[in-house]
PDB file of C-alpha atoms in Angstrom:
ATOM      1  CA  UNK I   1      -9.327 -31.317  -5.096  1.00 94.00           C
ATOM      2  CA  UNK I   2     -10.168 -29.824  -8.462  1.00 96.00           C
ATOM      3  CA  UNK I   3     -10.507 -26.124  -9.150  1.00 96.00           C
ATOM      4  CA  UNK I   4     -11.314 -24.216 -12.305  1.00 96.00           C
ATOM      5  CA  UNK I   5      -8.904 -21.544 -13.445  1.00 96.00           C
ATOM      6  CA  UNK I   6     -10.000 -18.048 -12.404  1.00 94.00           C
ATOM      7  CA  UNK I   7      -8.942 -14.434 -12.794  1.00 90.00           C
ATOM      8  CA  UNK I   8      -6.448 -12.745 -10.528  1.00 89.00           C
ATOM      9  CA  UNK I   9      -7.670  -9.820  -8.392  1.00 84.00           C
ATOM     10  CA  UNK I  10      -6.925  -6.424  -9.903  1.00 79.00           C
ATOM     11  CA  UNK I  11      -6.032  -7.849 -13.316  1.00 74.00           C
ATOM     12  CA  UNK I  12      -8.511  -6.085 -15.616  1.00 69.00           C
ATOM     13  CA  UNK I  13      -9.415  -8.081 -18.725  1.00 70.00           C
ATOM     14  CA  UNK I  14      -7.398 -10.998 -17.431  1.00 76.00           C
ATOM     15  CA  UNK I  15      -7.242 -14.503 -18.743  1.00 88.00           C
ATOM     16  CA  UNK I  16      -8.192 -17.217 -16.261  1.00 92.00           C
ATOM     17  CA  UNK I  17      -5.149 -18.792 -14.590  1.00 94.00           C
ATOM     18  CA  UNK I  18      -4.396 -21.600 -12.132  1.00 96.00           C
ATOM     19  CA  UNK I  19      -5.241 -20.007  -8.782  1.00 96.00           C
ATOM     20  CA  UNK I  20      -6.038 -21.230  -5.289  1.00 97.00           C
ATOM     21  CA  UNK I  21      -7.402 -19.501  -2.212  1.00 96.00           C
ATOM     22  CA  UNK I  22      -5.004 -20.175   0.678  1.00 96.00           C
ATOM     23  CA  UNK I  23      -5.721 -19.611   4.366  1.00 96.00           C
ATOM     24  CA  UNK I  24      -2.788 -18.021   6.230  1.00 96.00           C
ATOM     25  CA  UNK I  25      -2.372 -18.724   9.964  1.00 91.00           C
ATOM     26  CA  UNK I  26      -6.034 -19.526  10.586  1.00 78.00           C
ATOM     27  CA  UNK I  27      -7.521 -16.514   8.762  1.00 87.00           C
ATOM     28  CA  UNK I  28     -10.437 -18.693   7.568  1.00 86.00           C
ATOM     29  CA  UNK I  29     -12.651 -15.682   6.841  1.00 89.00           C
ATOM     30  CA  UNK I  30     -10.084 -14.073   4.536  1.00 91.00           C
ATOM     31  CA  UNK I  31      -8.322 -16.582   2.262  1.00 94.00           C
ATOM     32  CA  UNK I  32      -5.716 -15.101  -0.053  1.00 95.00           C
ATOM     33  CA  UNK I  33      -5.970 -15.750  -3.795  1.00 95.00           C
ATOM     34  CA  UNK I  34      -2.649 -17.041  -5.119  1.00 96.00           C
ATOM     35  CA  UNK I  35      -1.278 -17.854  -8.550  1.00 96.00           C
ATOM     36  CA  UNK I  36       0.028 -21.421  -8.710  1.00 98.00           C
ATOM     37  CA  UNK I  37       3.389 -20.752 -10.354  1.00 96.00           C
ATOM     38  CA  UNK I  38       5.699 -23.678 -11.086  1.00 94.00           C
ATOM     39  CA  UNK I  39       8.375 -21.208 -12.184  1.00 94.00           C
ATOM     40  CA  UNK I  40       8.458 -19.448  -8.835  1.00 94.00           C
ATOM     41  CA  UNK I  41      10.978 -20.809  -6.356  1.00 95.00           C
ATOM     42  CA  UNK I  42       9.352 -19.039  -3.403  1.00 96.00           C
ATOM     43  CA  UNK I  43       5.874 -18.521  -2.060  1.00 97.00           C
ATOM     44  CA  UNK I  44       5.330 -14.781  -1.718  1.00 97.00           C
ATOM     45  CA  UNK I  45       2.517 -12.718  -0.207  1.00 97.00           C
ATOM     46  CA  UNK I  46       1.908  -9.012   0.406  1.00 96.00           C
ATOM     47  CA  UNK I  47       3.160  -7.783   3.806  1.00 95.00           C
ATOM     48  CA  UNK I  48      -0.353  -6.627   4.797  1.00 94.00           C
ATOM     49  CA  UNK I  49      -1.311 -10.321   5.014  1.00 95.00           C
ATOM     50  CA  UNK I  50       1.289 -10.797   7.780  1.00 95.00           C
ATOM     51  CA  UNK I  51      -0.155  -7.774   9.602  1.00 92.00           C
ATOM     52  CA  UNK I  52      -3.710  -9.134   9.433  1.00 91.00           C
ATOM     53  CA  UNK I  53      -2.639 -12.632  10.506  1.00 93.00           C
ATOM     54  CA  UNK I  54      -0.513 -11.325  13.371  1.00 93.00           C
ATOM     55  CA  UNK I  55       2.673 -12.767  11.881  1.00 93.00           C
ATOM     56  CA  UNK I  56       5.722 -11.000  13.318  1.00 93.00           C
ATOM     57  CA  UNK I  57       8.345 -10.038  10.765  1.00 94.00           C
ATOM     58  CA  UNK I  58      10.671  -8.334  13.306  1.00 91.00           C
ATOM     59  CA  UNK I  59      13.406 -10.974  13.145  1.00 91.00           C
ATOM     60  CA  UNK I  60      13.167 -11.684   9.409  1.00 92.00           C
ATOM     61  CA  UNK I  61      15.821 -10.011   7.286  1.00 89.00           C
ATOM     62  CA  UNK I  62      14.302  -8.640   4.043  1.00 92.00           C
ATOM     63  CA  UNK I  63      16.059  -9.842   0.917  1.00 94.00           C
ATOM     64  CA  UNK I  64      15.630  -8.592  -2.653  1.00 95.00           C
ATOM     65  CA  UNK I  65      13.993 -10.882  -5.208  1.00 93.00           C
ATOM     66  CA  UNK I  66      13.021 -10.377  -8.848  1.00 91.00           C
ATOM     67  CA  UNK I  67       9.326 -10.959  -9.541  1.00 88.00           C
ATOM     68  CA  UNK I  68       7.681 -10.191 -12.880  1.00 85.00           C
ATOM     69  CA  UNK I  69      10.193  -7.489 -13.797  1.00 86.00           C
ATOM     70  CA  UNK I  70       9.988  -5.867 -10.335  1.00 86.00           C
ATOM     71  CA  UNK I  71      12.319  -6.106  -7.350  1.00 92.00           C
ATOM     72  CA  UNK I  72      10.537  -6.906  -4.097  1.00 92.00           C
ATOM     73  CA  UNK I  73      11.973  -7.228  -0.594  1.00 95.00           C
ATOM     74  CA  UNK I  74      10.742 -10.427   1.041  1.00 96.00           C
ATOM     75  CA  UNK I  75      10.928 -11.233   4.758  1.00 97.00           C
ATOM     76  CA  UNK I  76      10.706 -15.014   5.197  1.00 97.00           C
ATOM     77  CA  UNK I  77       9.059 -16.682   8.183  1.00 97.00           C
ATOM     78  CA  UNK I  78       7.658 -20.150   8.812  1.00 96.00           C
ATOM     79  CA  UNK I  79       3.865 -20.046   9.023  1.00 96.00           C
ATOM     80  CA  UNK I  80       0.899 -22.378   8.777  1.00 96.00           C
ATOM     81  CA  UNK I  81      -0.927 -22.488   5.454  1.00 97.00           C
ATOM     82  CA  UNK I  82      -4.187 -24.306   4.736  1.00 97.00           C
ATOM     83  CA  UNK I  83      -5.779 -25.488   1.511  1.00 96.00           C
ATOM     84  CA  UNK I  84      -9.119 -27.228   1.963  1.00 94.00           C
ATOM     85  CA  UNK I  85      -8.665 -29.767   4.772  1.00 94.00           C
ATOM     86  CA  UNK I  86      -4.867 -29.903   4.461  1.00 96.00           C
ATOM     87  CA  UNK I  87      -2.521 -27.716   6.546  1.00 96.00           C
ATOM     88  CA  UNK I  88       1.267 -27.479   6.440  1.00 97.00           C
ATOM     89  CA  UNK I  89       4.018 -25.235   7.757  1.00 97.00           C
ATOM     90  CA  UNK I  90       6.442 -23.592   5.358  1.00 96.00           C
ATOM     91  CA  UNK I  91       8.645 -20.536   4.827  1.00 96.00           C
ATOM     92  CA  UNK I  92       6.724 -17.719   3.140  1.00 97.00           C
ATOM     93  CA  UNK I  93       8.154 -14.393   2.006  1.00 97.00           C
ATOM     94  CA  UNK I  94       6.095 -11.342   2.946  1.00 97.00           C
ATOM     95  CA  UNK I  95       6.815  -8.388   0.657  1.00 96.00           C
ATOM     96  CA  UNK I  96       6.450  -4.716   1.652  1.00 89.00           C
ATOM     97  CA  UNK I  97       6.535  -3.448  -1.919  1.00 88.00           C
ATOM     98  CA  UNK I  98       4.382  -6.218  -3.445  1.00 90.00           C
ATOM     99  CA  UNK I  99       2.774  -4.692  -6.574  1.00 88.00           C
ATOM    100  CA  UNK I 100      -0.048  -7.243  -6.982  1.00 88.00           C
ATOM    101  CA  UNK I 101      -3.437  -7.971  -5.391  1.00 88.00           C
ATOM    102  CA  UNK I 102      -2.588 -11.682  -5.078  1.00 93.00           C
ATOM    103  CA  UNK I 103       0.179 -14.008  -3.907  1.00 96.00           C
ATOM    104  CA  UNK I 104       2.444 -16.608  -5.526  1.00 97.00           C
ATOM    105  CA  UNK I 105       2.603 -20.285  -4.626  1.00 98.00           C
ATOM    106  CA  UNK I 106       6.054 -21.556  -5.534  1.00 97.00           C
ATOM    107  CA  UNK I 107       8.257 -24.620  -5.315  1.00 96.00           C
ATOM    108  CA  UNK I 108       9.647 -24.465  -1.754  1.00 94.00           C
ATOM    109  CA  UNK I 109       6.480 -23.772   0.234  1.00 96.00           C
ATOM    110  CA  UNK I 110       3.814 -25.265  -2.046  1.00 98.00           C
ATOM    111  CA  UNK I 111       4.833 -27.691  -4.814  1.00 97.00           C
ATOM    112  CA  UNK I 112       6.956 -29.813  -2.462  1.00 96.00           C
ATOM    113  CA  UNK I 113       3.820 -30.537  -0.393  1.00 97.00           C
ATOM    114  CA  UNK I 114       1.401 -31.337  -3.235  1.00 97.00           C
ATOM    115  CA  UNK I 115       0.982 -33.232  -6.470  1.00 97.00           C
ATOM    116  CA  UNK I 116      -0.229 -30.591  -8.905  1.00 97.00           C
ATOM    117  CA  UNK I 117      -1.807 -31.238 -12.298  1.00 97.00           C
ATOM    118  CA  UNK I 118      -2.637 -28.325 -14.582  1.00 97.00           C
ATOM    119  CA  UNK I 119      -4.971 -29.015 -17.489  1.00 96.00           C
ATOM    120  CA  UNK I 120      -4.838 -25.759 -19.398  1.00 94.00           C
ATOM    121  CA  UNK I 121      -6.980 -27.135 -22.239  1.00 95.00           C
ATOM    122  CA  UNK I 122      -9.778 -27.703 -19.693  1.00 96.00           C
ATOM    123  CA  UNK I 123      -9.019 -24.605 -17.555  1.00 96.00           C
ATOM    124  CA  UNK I 124      -8.640 -26.948 -14.587  1.00 97.00           C
ATOM    125  CA  UNK I 125      -6.204 -27.447 -11.734  1.00 97.00           C
ATOM    126  CA  UNK I 126      -6.013 -30.579  -9.576  1.00 98.00           C
ATOM    127  CA  UNK I 127      -4.141 -30.561  -6.267  1.00 98.00           C
ATOM    128  CA  UNK I 128      -3.561 -33.475  -3.890  1.00 97.00           C
ATOM    129  CA  UNK I 129      -1.329 -33.624  -0.789  1.00 96.00           C
ATOM    130  CA  UNK I 130       1.961 -35.409  -1.566  1.00 92.00           C
TER     131      UNK I 130
END
């Protein structure tokens, strides 16, 4: 699937970036915009996404991570993610103090499941299941 780069939510005057709208645990009506970030080890989302999806974080121990100059506390749980017609289960960190209006798709829970081609000169992202 090919997608054009787009702006991130809440990023006034932003430059278009490689983003995808990911469905979390069957929340088809409310996909979450995520930055496709090859430099991110983890996939991280705001904690309110877990609340909306009914994902229990009770048994997940929060751990501190550095993200964009901030420290966030991520509680990791295995959940189902969907992109287009492809679904997979992976560990995602839900962050209480997430300072952004979007999520991050990183190496462990995203890149290992897809072949990703970024064509920055064309403002285009191509993603295929691995």
